[in-house]
PDB file of N, CA and C in Angstrom:
ATOM      1  N   MET A 243      20.997  38.107  -0.280  1.00 41.00           N
ATOM      2  CA  MET A 243      20.581  36.889   0.381  1.00 41.00           C
ATOM      3  C   MET A 243      19.050  36.878   0.454  1.00 41.00           C
ATOM      4  N   GLY A 244      18.440  35.757   0.094  1.00 41.00           N
ATOM      5  CA  GLY A 244      16.990  35.646   0.108  1.00 41.00           C
ATOM      6  C   GLY A 244      16.449  35.465   1.512  1.00 41.00           C
ATOM      7  N   SER A 245      15.164  35.654   1.641  1.00 38.00           N
ATOM      8  CA  SER A 245      14.543  35.468   2.942  1.00 38.00           C
ATOM      9  C   SER A 245      13.553  34.316   2.866  1.00 38.00           C
ATOM     10  N   VAL A 246      13.281  33.723   3.997  1.00 41.00           N
ATOM     11  CA  VAL A 246      12.336  32.624   4.089  1.00 41.00           C
ATOM     12  C   VAL A 246      11.027  33.190   4.606  1.00 41.00           C
ATOM     13  N   HIS A 247       9.951  32.881   3.922  1.00 41.00           N
ATOM     14  CA  HIS A 247       8.635  33.355   4.337  1.00 41.00           C
ATOM     15  C   HIS A 247       7.835  32.185   4.888  1.00 41.00           C
ATOM     16  N   ARG A 248       7.322  32.336   6.067  1.00 46.00           N
ATOM     17  CA  ARG A 248       6.457  31.323   6.668  1.00 46.00           C
ATOM     18  C   ARG A 248       5.044  31.859   6.625  1.00 46.00           C
ATOM     19  N   PHE A 249       4.125  31.014   6.230  1.00 48.00           N
ATOM     20  CA  PHE A 249       2.731  31.430   6.217  1.00 48.00           C
ATOM     21  C   PHE A 249       2.208  31.401   7.633  1.00 48.00           C
ATOM     22  N   LYS A 250       1.602  32.466   8.021  1.00 52.00           N
ATOM     23  CA  LYS A 250       1.045  32.549   9.365  1.00 52.00           C
ATOM     24  C   LYS A 250      -0.402  32.070   9.308  1.00 52.00           C
ATOM     25  N   ALA A 251      -0.725  31.143  10.162  1.00 54.00           N
ATOM     26  CA  ALA A 251      -2.090  30.620  10.204  1.00 54.00           C
ATOM     27  C   ALA A 251      -3.036  31.696  10.717  1.00 54.00           C
ATOM     28  N   LYS A 252      -4.170  31.773  10.069  1.00 61.00           N
ATOM     29  CA  LYS A 252      -5.200  32.684  10.558  1.00 61.00           C
ATOM     30  C   LYS A 252      -5.859  32.052  11.777  1.00 61.00           C
ATOM     31  N   GLU A 253      -6.393  32.890  12.633  1.00 66.00           N
ATOM     32  CA  GLU A 253      -7.083  32.374  13.808  1.00 66.00           C
ATOM     33  C   GLU A 253      -8.219  31.470  13.343  1.00 66.00           C
ATOM     34  N   GLY A 254      -8.267  30.288  13.892  1.00 70.00           N
ATOM     35  CA  GLY A 254      -9.304  29.331  13.522  1.00 70.00           C
ATOM     36  C   GLY A 254      -8.887  28.352  12.429  1.00 70.00           C
ATOM     37  N   ASP A 255      -7.763  28.629  11.732  1.00 80.00           N
ATOM     38  CA  ASP A 255      -7.267  27.690  10.723  1.00 80.00           C
ATOM     39  C   ASP A 255      -6.808  26.408  11.406  1.00 80.00           C
ATOM     40  N   THR A 256      -7.069  25.295  10.774  1.00 87.00           N
ATOM     41  CA  THR A 256      -6.616  24.023  11.300  1.00 87.00           C
ATOM     42  C   THR A 256      -5.185  23.776  10.861  1.00 87.00           C
ATOM     43  N   ARG A 257      -4.340  23.391  11.781  1.00 89.00           N
ATOM     44  CA  ARG A 257      -2.955  23.017  11.496  1.00 89.00           C
ATOM     45  C   ARG A 257      -2.836  21.515  11.711  1.00 89.00           C
ATOM     46  N   TYR A 258      -1.998  20.884  10.930  1.00 93.00           N
ATOM     47  CA  TYR A 258      -1.871  19.437  10.965  1.00 93.00           C
ATOM     48  C   TYR A 258      -0.440  19.004  11.253  1.00 93.00           C
ATOM     49  N   GLN A 259      -0.318  17.848  11.868  1.00 93.00           N
ATOM     50  CA  GLN A 259       0.959  17.133  11.933  1.00 93.00           C
ATOM     51  C   GLN A 259       0.937  16.256  10.681  1.00 93.00           C
ATOM     52  N   VAL A 260       1.921  16.405   9.815  1.00 94.00           N
ATOM     53  CA  VAL A 260       1.914  15.731   8.520  1.00 94.00           C
ATOM     54  C   VAL A 260       3.096  14.775   8.427  1.00 94.00           C
ATOM     55  N   HIS A 261       2.830  13.567   7.935  1.00 93.00           N
ATOM     56  CA  HIS A 261       3.912  12.612   7.712  1.00 93.00           C
ATOM     57  C   HIS A 261       3.559  11.720   6.523  1.00 93.00           C
ATOM     58  N   ILE A 262       4.555  11.047   6.007  1.00 93.00           N
ATOM     59  CA  ILE A 262       4.354  10.166   4.861  1.00 93.00           C
ATOM     60  C   ILE A 262       4.375   8.720   5.328  1.00 93.00           C
ATOM     61  N   ASP A 263       3.353   7.980   4.917  1.00 94.00           N
ATOM     62  CA  ASP A 263       3.290   6.551   5.192  1.00 94.00           C
ATOM     63  C   ASP A 263       4.154   5.863   4.146  1.00 94.00           C
ATOM     64  N   SER A 264       5.352   5.422   4.548  1.00 89.00           N
ATOM     65  CA  SER A 264       6.293   4.849   3.587  1.00 89.00           C
ATOM     66  C   SER A 264       5.803   3.530   2.994  1.00 89.00           C
ATOM     67  N   ASN A 265       4.852   2.891   3.634  1.00 91.00           N
ATOM     68  CA  ASN A 265       4.281   1.666   3.070  1.00 91.00           C
ATOM     69  C   ASN A 265       3.296   1.975   1.945  1.00 91.00           C
ATOM     70  N   THR A 266       2.702   3.162   1.972  1.00 92.00           N
ATOM     71  CA  THR A 266       1.725   3.558   0.962  1.00 92.00           C
ATOM     72  C   THR A 266       2.375   4.317  -0.179  1.00 92.00           C
ATOM     73  N   CYS A 267       3.404   5.112   0.118  1.00 90.00           N
ATOM     74  CA  CYS A 267       4.114   5.864  -0.920  1.00 90.00           C
ATOM     75  C   CYS A 267       4.824   4.862  -1.825  1.00 90.00           C
ATOM     76  N   ILE A 268       4.558   4.949  -3.128  1.00 89.00           N
ATOM     77  CA  ILE A 268       5.184   4.012  -4.062  1.00 89.00           C
ATOM     78  C   ILE A 268       6.239   4.695  -4.928  1.00 89.00           C
ATOM     79  N   GLY A 269       6.652   5.881  -4.531  1.00 85.00           N
ATOM     80  CA  GLY A 269       7.751   6.583  -5.184  1.00 85.00           C
ATOM     81  C   GLY A 269       7.534   6.822  -6.664  1.00 85.00           C
ATOM     82  N   GLU A 270       8.547   6.504  -7.462  1.00 83.00           N
ATOM     83  CA  GLU A 270       8.507   6.740  -8.908  1.00 83.00           C
ATOM     84  C   GLU A 270       7.399   5.953  -9.606  1.00 83.00           C
ATOM     85  N   LYS A 271       6.928   4.884  -8.990  1.00 84.00           N
ATOM     86  CA  LYS A 271       5.883   4.051  -9.590  1.00 84.00           C
ATOM     87  C   LYS A 271       4.498   4.672  -9.480  1.00 84.00           C
ATOM     88  N   CYS A 272       4.411   5.822  -8.838  1.00 79.00           N
ATOM     89  CA  CYS A 272       3.121   6.466  -8.573  1.00 79.00           C
ATOM     90  C   CYS A 272       2.385   6.848  -9.860  1.00 79.00           C
ATOM     91  N   GLY A 273       3.127   7.227 -10.876  1.00 73.00           N
ATOM     92  CA  GLY A 273       2.491   7.654 -12.115  1.00 73.00           C
ATOM     93  C   GLY A 273       2.139   9.138 -12.115  1.00 73.00           C
ATOM     94  N   CYS A 274       2.446   9.821 -11.024  1.00 75.00           N
ATOM     95  CA  CYS A 274       2.131  11.244 -10.919  1.00 75.00           C
ATOM     96  C   CYS A 274       3.353  12.110 -11.189  1.00 75.00           C
ATOM     97  N   ALA A 275       4.445  11.497 -11.649  1.00 71.00           N
ATOM     98  CA  ALA A 275       5.704  12.214 -11.897  1.00 71.00           C
ATOM     99  C   ALA A 275       6.182  12.928 -10.645  1.00 71.00           C
ATOM    100  N   ARG A 276       6.057  12.250  -9.506  1.00 80.00           N
ATOM    101  CA  ARG A 276       6.446  12.807  -8.207  1.00 80.00           C
ATOM    102  C   ARG A 276       5.805  14.175  -7.989  1.00 80.00           C
ATOM    103  N   LEU A 277       4.507  14.216  -8.122  1.00 81.00           N
ATOM    104  CA  LEU A 277       3.728  15.436  -7.919  1.00 81.00           C
ATOM    105  C   LEU A 277       4.125  16.136  -6.621  1.00 81.00           C
ATOM    106  N   CYS A 278       4.347  15.387  -5.575  1.00 82.00           N
ATOM    107  CA  CYS A 278       4.638  15.972  -4.264  1.00 82.00           C
ATOM    108  C   CYS A 278       5.928  16.780  -4.248  1.00 82.00           C
ATOM    109  N   THR A 279       6.968  16.339  -4.972  1.00 82.00           N
ATOM    110  CA  THR A 279       8.242  17.050  -4.913  1.00 82.00           C
ATOM    111  C   THR A 279       8.565  17.863  -6.154  1.00 82.00           C
ATOM    112  N   ARG A 280       8.194  17.398  -7.324  1.00 80.00           N
ATOM    113  CA  ARG A 280       8.547  18.116  -8.552  1.00 80.00           C
ATOM    114  C   ARG A 280       7.517  19.161  -8.959  1.00 80.00           C
ATOM    115  N   VAL A 281       6.259  18.889  -8.709  1.00 81.00           N
ATOM    116  CA  VAL A 281       5.208  19.796  -9.173  1.00 81.00           C
ATOM    117  C   VAL A 281       4.736  20.718  -8.043  1.00 81.00           C
ATOM    118  N   PHE A 282       4.346  20.136  -6.920  1.00 83.00           N
ATOM    119  CA  PHE A 282       3.829  20.928  -5.797  1.00 83.00           C
ATOM    120  C   PHE A 282       4.931  21.805  -5.212  1.00 83.00           C
ATOM    121  N   ARG A 283       6.130  21.293  -5.120  1.00 83.00           N
ATOM    122  CA  ARG A 283       7.336  22.024  -4.739  1.00 83.00           C
ATOM    123  C   ARG A 283       7.291  22.679  -3.353  1.00 83.00           C
ATOM    124  N   CYS A 284       6.599  22.068  -2.424  1.00 89.00           N
ATOM    125  CA  CYS A 284       6.650  22.547  -1.043  1.00 89.00           C
ATOM    126  C   CYS A 284       8.062  22.303  -0.527  1.00 89.00           C
ATOM    127  N   PRO A 285       8.694  23.299   0.069  1.00 92.00           N
ATOM    128  CA  PRO A 285      10.067  23.110   0.540  1.00 92.00           C
ATOM    129  C   PRO A 285      10.196  22.081   1.667  1.00 92.00           C
ATOM    130  N   ALA A 286       9.110  21.715   2.307  1.00 94.00           N
ATOM    131  CA  ALA A 286       9.163  20.733   3.393  1.00 94.00           C
ATOM    132  C   ALA A 286       9.151  19.295   2.869  1.00 94.00           C
ATOM    133  N   ILE A 287       8.765  19.096   1.609  1.00 92.00           N
ATOM    134  CA  ILE A 287       8.722  17.748   1.046  1.00 92.00           C
ATOM    135  C   ILE A 287      10.019  17.514   0.274  1.00 92.00           C
ATOM    136  N   ILE A 288      10.745  16.526   0.714  1.00 90.00           N
ATOM    137  CA  ILE A 288      12.065  16.240   0.166  1.00 90.00           C
ATOM    138  C   ILE A 288      12.073  14.837  -0.423  1.00 90.00           C
ATOM    139  N   TRP A 289      12.687  14.692  -1.599  1.00 89.00           N
ATOM    140  CA  TRP A 289      12.822  13.376  -2.207  1.00 89.00           C
ATOM    141  C   TRP A 289      14.047  12.695  -1.608  1.00 89.00           C
ATOM    142  N   ASP A 290      13.846  11.514  -1.034  1.00 90.00           N
ATOM    143  CA  ASP A 290      14.941  10.747  -0.439  1.00 90.00           C
ATOM    144  C   ASP A 290      15.463   9.775  -1.492  1.00 90.00           C
ATOM    145  N   ASP A 291      16.626  10.073  -2.050  1.00 91.00           N
ATOM    146  CA  ASP A 291      17.211   9.232  -3.099  1.00 91.00           C
ATOM    147  C   ASP A 291      17.544   7.832  -2.594  1.00 91.00           C
ATOM    148  N   HIS A 292      17.831   7.706  -1.321  1.00 93.00           N
ATOM    149  CA  HIS A 292      18.212   6.408  -0.761  1.00 93.00           C
ATOM    150  C   HIS A 292      17.040   5.421  -0.776  1.00 93.00           C
ATOM    151  N   ILE A 293      15.871   5.869  -0.330  1.00 89.00           N
ATOM    152  CA  ILE A 293      14.701   4.984  -0.294  1.00 89.00           C
ATOM    153  C   ILE A 293      13.768   5.208  -1.491  1.00 89.00           C
ATOM    154  N   GLU A 294      14.086   6.217  -2.304  1.00 89.00           N
ATOM    155  CA  GLU A 294      13.309   6.567  -3.496  1.00 89.00           C
ATOM    156  C   GLU A 294      11.839   6.843  -3.189  1.00 89.00           C
ATOM    157  N   LYS A 295      11.655   7.607  -2.122  1.00 90.00           N
ATOM    158  CA  LYS A 295      10.318   8.032  -1.710  1.00 90.00           C
ATOM    159  C   LYS A 295      10.401   9.438  -1.131  1.00 90.00           C
ATOM    160  N   ALA A 296       9.266  10.070  -1.010  1.00 90.00           N
ATOM    161  CA  ALA A 296       9.217  11.408  -0.429  1.00 90.00           C
ATOM    162  C   ALA A 296       9.340  11.324   1.090  1.00 90.00           C
ATOM    163  N   ASN A 297       9.773  12.432   1.669  1.00 92.00           N
ATOM    164  CA  ASN A 297       9.891  12.553   3.105  1.00 92.00           C
ATOM    165  C   ASN A 297       9.535  13.990   3.470  1.00 92.00           C
ATOM    166  N   ILE A 298       9.034  14.213   4.668  1.00 94.00           N
ATOM    167  CA  ILE A 298       8.653  15.562   5.090  1.00 94.00           C
ATOM    168  C   ILE A 298       9.595  16.030   6.192  1.00 94.00           C
ATOM    169  N   ASP A 299      10.156  17.217   5.993  1.00 94.00           N
ATOM    170  CA  ASP A 299      10.996  17.850   7.003  1.00 94.00           C
ATOM    171  C   ASP A 299      10.062  18.592   7.954  1.00 94.00           C
ATOM    172  N   GLU A 300       9.875  18.039   9.131  1.00 90.00           N
ATOM    173  CA  GLU A 300       8.924  18.605  10.090  1.00 90.00           C
ATOM    174  C   GLU A 300       9.340  19.975  10.602  1.00 90.00           C
ATOM    175  N   THR A 301      10.614  20.313  10.468  1.00 92.00           N
ATOM    176  CA  THR A 301      11.092  21.627  10.889  1.00 92.00           C
ATOM    177  C   THR A 301      10.574  22.707   9.945  1.00 92.00           C
ATOM    178  N   ILE A 302      10.468  22.388   8.682  1.00 93.00           N
ATOM    179  CA  ILE A 302      10.037  23.359   7.674  1.00 93.00           C
ATOM    180  C   ILE A 302       8.520  23.347   7.467  1.00 93.00           C
ATOM    181  N   CYS A 303       7.895  22.199   7.645  1.00 94.00           N
ATOM    182  CA  CYS A 303       6.450  22.052   7.390  1.00 94.00           C
ATOM    183  C   CYS A 303       5.643  23.020   8.253  1.00 94.00           C
ATOM    184  N   ASN A 304       4.719  23.745   7.609  1.00 92.00           N
ATOM    185  CA  ASN A 304       3.877  24.676   8.369  1.00 92.00           C
ATOM    186  C   ASN A 304       2.534  24.055   8.742  1.00 92.00           C
ATOM    187  N   GLY A 305       2.308  22.791   8.365  1.00 93.00           N
ATOM    188  CA  GLY A 305       1.114  22.076   8.793  1.00 93.00           C
ATOM    189  C   GLY A 305      -0.158  22.423   8.045  1.00 93.00           C
ATOM    190  N   CYS A 306      -0.037  22.973   6.832  1.00 92.00           N
ATOM    191  CA  CYS A 306      -1.243  23.371   6.087  1.00 92.00           C
ATOM    192  C   CYS A 306      -2.041  22.163   5.596  1.00 92.00           C
ATOM    193  N   GLY A 307      -1.368  21.042   5.303  1.00 93.00           N
ATOM    194  CA  GLY A 307      -2.056  19.823   4.881  1.00 93.00           C
ATOM    195  C   GLY A 307      -2.384  19.729   3.409  1.00 93.00           C
ATOM    196  N   VAL A 308      -2.011  20.715   2.607  1.00 92.00           N
ATOM    197  CA  VAL A 308      -2.324  20.703   1.173  1.00 92.00           C
ATOM    198  C   VAL A 308      -1.686  19.494   0.490  1.00 92.00           C
ATOM    199  N   CYS A 309      -0.468  19.144   0.879  1.00 92.00           N
ATOM    200  CA  CYS A 309       0.212  18.005   0.266  1.00 92.00           C
ATOM    201  C   CYS A 309      -0.590  16.719   0.426  1.00 92.00           C
ATOM    202  N   ALA A 310      -1.203  16.535   1.582  1.00 93.00           N
ATOM    203  CA  ALA A 310      -2.020  15.344   1.820  1.00 93.00           C
ATOM    204  C   ALA A 310      -3.249  15.345   0.912  1.00 93.00           C
ATOM    205  N   ASP A 311      -3.769  16.520   0.640  1.00 93.00           N
ATOM    206  CA  ASP A 311      -4.947  16.627  -0.223  1.00 93.00           C
ATOM    207  C   ASP A 311      -4.633  16.302  -1.679  1.00 93.00           C
ATOM    208  N   ILE A 312      -3.392  16.546  -2.122  1.00 90.00           N
ATOM    209  CA  ILE A 312      -3.070  16.331  -3.531  1.00 90.00           C
ATOM    210  C   ILE A 312      -2.386  15.001  -3.814  1.00 90.00           C
ATOM    211  N   CYS A 313      -1.957  14.274  -2.800  1.00 90.00           N
ATOM    212  CA  CYS A 313      -1.250  13.012  -3.014  1.00 90.00           C
ATOM    213  C   CYS A 313      -2.207  11.981  -3.620  1.00 90.00           C
ATOM    214  N   PRO A 314      -1.930  11.506  -4.854  1.00 88.00           N
ATOM    215  CA  PRO A 314      -2.840  10.570  -5.508  1.00 88.00           C
ATOM    216  C   PRO A 314      -2.894   9.195  -4.834  1.00 88.00           C
ATOM    217  N   GLN A 315      -1.891   8.847  -4.034  1.00 90.00           N
ATOM    218  CA  GLN A 315      -1.872   7.556  -3.350  1.00 90.00           C
ATOM    219  C   GLN A 315      -2.364   7.648  -1.907  1.00 90.00           C
ATOM    220  N   SER A 316      -2.705   8.857  -1.453  1.00 93.00           N
ATOM    221  CA  SER A 316      -3.094   9.105  -0.057  1.00 93.00           C
ATOM    222  C   SER A 316      -2.005   8.620   0.904  1.00 93.00           C
ATOM    223  N   ALA A 317      -0.747   8.791   0.476  1.00 93.00           N
ATOM    224  CA  ALA A 317       0.386   8.369   1.287  1.00 93.00           C
ATOM    225  C   ALA A 317       0.800   9.438   2.287  1.00 93.00           C
ATOM    226  N   ILE A 318       0.334  10.645   2.104  1.00 94.00           N
ATOM    227  CA  ILE A 318       0.657  11.724   3.041  1.00 94.00           C
ATOM    228  C   ILE A 318      -0.498  11.850   4.013  1.00 94.00           C
ATOM    229  N   ILE A 319      -0.177  11.656   5.260  1.00 95.00           N
ATOM    230  CA  ILE A 319      -1.189  11.606   6.311  1.00 95.00           C
ATOM    231  C   ILE A 319      -1.161  12.920   7.089  1.00 95.00           C
ATOM    232  N   LYS A 320      -2.347  13.461   7.334  1.00 94.00           N
ATOM    233  CA  LYS A 320      -2.420  14.670   8.164  1.00 94.00           C
ATOM    234  C   LYS A 320      -3.304  14.382   9.371  1.00 94.00           C
ATOM    235  N   GLU A 321      -2.807  14.784  10.520  1.00 93.00           N
ATOM    236  CA  GLU A 321      -3.522  14.599  11.769  1.00 93.00           C
ATOM    237  C   GLU A 321      -3.669  15.957  12.435  1.00 93.00           C
ATOM    238  N   VAL A 322      -4.843  16.247  12.938  1.00 90.00           N
ATOM    239  CA  VAL A 322      -5.078  17.522  13.608  1.00 90.00           C
ATOM    240  C   VAL A 322      -4.212  17.591  14.854  1.00 90.00           C
ATOM    241  N   THR A 323      -3.510  18.738  14.997  1.00 79.00           N
ATOM    242  CA  THR A 323      -2.645  18.902  16.180  1.00 79.00           C
ATOM    243  C   THR A 323      -3.411  19.474  17.328  1.00 79.00           C
TER     244      THR A 323
END
């Protein structure tokens, strides 16, 4: 059975509350081949087949904010916690 590894924030690291702006996320039309879910492969970013857009599982997200930095549409919002 595999184990789950959580990255531990270093003292002084900024942690973010991260969410996806569904009005800004354009799903498959992005032109990035769903960089957020297929390429970046963060386990907290899940493709929602029903709405055809990405979604973030806040239980799994460690708040690093990297996904927001790589989103070409700036649809992933990070707020300092």
